[in-house]
Short mmCIF file of C-alpha atoms in Angstrom, two decimals:
data_model
loop_
_atom_site.label_atom_id
_atom_site.label_comp_id
_atom_site.label_asym_id
_atom_site.label_seq_id
_atom_site.Cartn_x
_atom_site.Cartn_y
_atom_site.Cartn_z
CA VAL G 1 13.76 50.73 -3.93
CA THR G 2 12.40 53.87 -5.55
CA VAL G 3 9.47 55.55 -3.84
CA SER G 4 7.13 57.73 -5.88
CA VAL G 5 5.13 60.42 -4.12
CA LEU G 6 2.08 61.57 -6.05
CA TYR G 7 0.24 64.66 -5.01
CA TRP G 8 -2.37 67.10 -6.18
CA ARG G 9 -1.76 70.83 -6.39
CA HIS G 10 -4.11 73.72 -6.97
CA THR G 11 -1.58 75.05 -9.50
CA ARG G 12 -1.04 72.35 -12.06
CA MET G 13 2.44 71.74 -13.37
CA PRO G 14 3.16 69.40 -16.29
CA CYS G 15 4.73 66.82 -13.95
CA ASP G 16 1.88 66.88 -11.41
CA GLU G 17 -0.74 64.17 -11.43
CA ASP G 18 -4.20 64.59 -9.96
CA THR G 19 -4.74 61.63 -7.65
CA SER G 20 -8.00 62.73 -6.06
CA HIS G 21 -9.95 60.19 -8.13
CA ILE G 22 -8.16 57.14 -6.69
CA CYS G 23 -10.68 55.21 -4.57
CA ALA G 24 -12.63 58.47 -4.18
CA LYS G 25 -16.06 56.82 -4.42
CA GLN G 26 -15.15 54.22 -1.80
CA ALA G 27 -13.59 56.81 0.53
CA LYS G 28 -16.69 58.99 0.17
CA GLN G 29 -19.00 56.11 1.16
CA TRP G 30 -16.83 55.29 4.17
CA ARG G 31 -16.78 58.94 5.27
CA ALA G 32 -20.56 59.22 4.80
CA CYS G 33 -21.09 56.25 7.11
CA LEU G 34 -18.73 57.67 9.72
CA ASN G 35 -20.38 61.08 9.46
CA LYS G 36 -23.83 59.57 10.11
CA VAL G 37 -22.56 57.84 13.22
CA PHE G 38 -20.91 60.98 14.54
CA GLN G 39 -23.90 63.18 13.73
CA ASN G 40 -26.21 60.91 15.69
CA GLY G 41 -24.44 61.84 18.91
CA ASN G 42 -22.52 58.58 19.13
CA ALA G 43 -19.08 60.15 18.80
CA THR G 44 -17.69 58.40 21.87
CA LYS G 45 -18.99 54.97 20.87
CA ALA G 46 -17.83 55.37 17.27
CA ALA G 47 -14.48 56.72 18.31
CA GLN G 48 -13.69 53.69 20.42
CA SER G 49 -14.35 51.06 17.78
CA MET G 50 -12.77 50.17 14.46
CA ALA G 51 -15.87 48.02 13.89
CA THR G 52 -17.71 51.24 13.04
CA CYS G 53 -18.50 51.24 9.29
CA ALA G 54 -16.47 48.07 8.75
CA ASP G 55 -18.29 47.16 5.50
CA GLU G 56 -17.61 50.57 3.97
CA ARG G 57 -13.98 50.45 5.09
CA ALA G 58 -13.63 46.97 3.55
CA TYR G 59 -14.98 48.37 0.24
CA PHE G 60 -12.33 51.12 0.42
CA ASP G 61 -9.64 48.56 1.32
CA GLN G 62 -10.59 46.42 -1.68
CA CYS G 63 -10.20 49.41 -3.98
CA VAL G 64 -6.82 50.28 -2.45
CA GLN G 65 -5.70 46.67 -2.83
CA GLU G 66 -6.67 46.66 -6.52
CA TRP G 67 -4.98 50.04 -7.08
CA ARG G 68 -1.82 48.86 -5.30
CA ALA G 69 -1.76 45.74 -7.51
CA GLU G 70 -1.59 48.08 -10.52
CA VAL G 71 0.92 50.67 -9.25
CA GLY G 72 2.99 48.74 -6.71
CA SER G 73 3.79 49.45 -3.08
CA ALA G 74 6.35 52.17 -3.81
CA VAL G 75 3.72 54.74 -4.87
CA ARG G 76 2.68 57.07 -2.04
CA LEU G 77 -0.20 59.53 -2.20
CA ARG G 78 -0.25 62.70 -0.15
CA GLY G 79 -2.07 66.01 -0.08
CA PRO G 80 -1.10 69.13 -2.00
CA ASN G 81 1.56 70.12 0.54
CA PRO G 82 4.30 68.09 2.23
CA GLY G 83 3.02 66.43 5.39
CA GLU G 84 -0.63 66.54 4.35
CA PRO G 85 -2.71 63.36 4.07
CA PRO G 86 -4.17 62.20 0.77
CA VAL G 87 -7.25 64.24 -0.13
CA GLN G 88 -9.39 61.12 0.26
CA CYS G 89 -8.43 60.93 3.97
CA GLY G 90 -8.47 64.57 5.01
CA PRO G 91 -12.18 64.69 5.89
CA ILE G 92 -11.75 61.69 8.20
CA ALA G 93 -9.38 63.82 10.26
CA CYS G 94 -12.34 66.12 10.91
CA LEU G 95 -14.08 63.22 12.66
CA TYR G 96 -11.20 63.07 15.08
CA GLU G 97 -11.49 66.80 15.73
CA THR G 98 -15.25 66.43 16.27
CA CYS G 99 -14.66 63.61 18.72
CA MET G 100 -12.04 65.53 20.65
CA ALA G 101 -14.31 68.57 20.96
CA ALA G 102 -17.26 66.41 22.05
CA ASN G 103 -15.14 64.69 24.70
CA THR G 104 -13.40 67.72 26.22
CA TYR G 105 -10.20 66.83 24.42
CA LYS G 106 -9.68 63.49 26.16
CA PHE G 107 -7.53 61.57 23.70
CA GLU G 108 -8.44 58.17 25.15
CA HIS G 109 -12.06 58.65 24.02
CA CYS G 110 -11.05 59.23 20.41
CA THR G 111 -8.42 56.61 19.64
CA GLY G 112 -10.77 54.79 17.24
CA ALA G 113 -11.31 57.97 15.21
CA MET G 114 -7.55 58.37 14.91
CA GLN G 115 -7.26 54.70 13.91
CA GLN G 116 -9.82 55.26 11.12
CA PHE G 117 -7.77 58.20 9.83
CA LYS G 118 -4.45 56.34 10.07
CA HIS G 119 -5.99 53.36 8.27
CA CYS G 120 -6.96 55.57 5.34
CA VAL G 121 -3.55 57.24 5.17
CA LYS G 122 -1.70 53.95 5.48
CA GLY G 123 -3.63 52.48 2.55
CA LEU G 124 -2.97 55.34 0.15
CA HIS G 125 0.35 56.67 1.42
CA GLY G 126 1.87 53.41 2.62
CA SER G 127 2.49 54.53 6.20
CA GLU G 128 0.36 56.00 9.01
CA TYR G 129 2.18 59.34 8.85
CA VAL G 130 2.92 61.54 5.86
CA LEU G 131 6.40 62.91 6.44
CA ASP G 132 7.39 63.84 2.90
#
């Protein structure tokens, strides 16, 4: 099985492919929903539930499913540097940071925020962690 890793760089090389457009609209809508919830002071409630913004996440998932049908499961997106998440998911990591700060860095209060982030990465990268 051959695994392709696609990534975006600030310095473009002929072999690089900009992947920031893949499911970008859907990811943006999902993030906007999550941001509203977190900005309304409900960080703890939102962080504990994957039900938060479920419709928007389903819209993102549908896009990822259609994209995967075209490119196959071997294609893995990541950020511009090894170990970074796809650019579509990076802002969701900020929600986790916001939650941790709002909850005096008690991890147990923010597991849902981490699940949201991992869900995004898993869809576009193919696993919950970007190691390559």
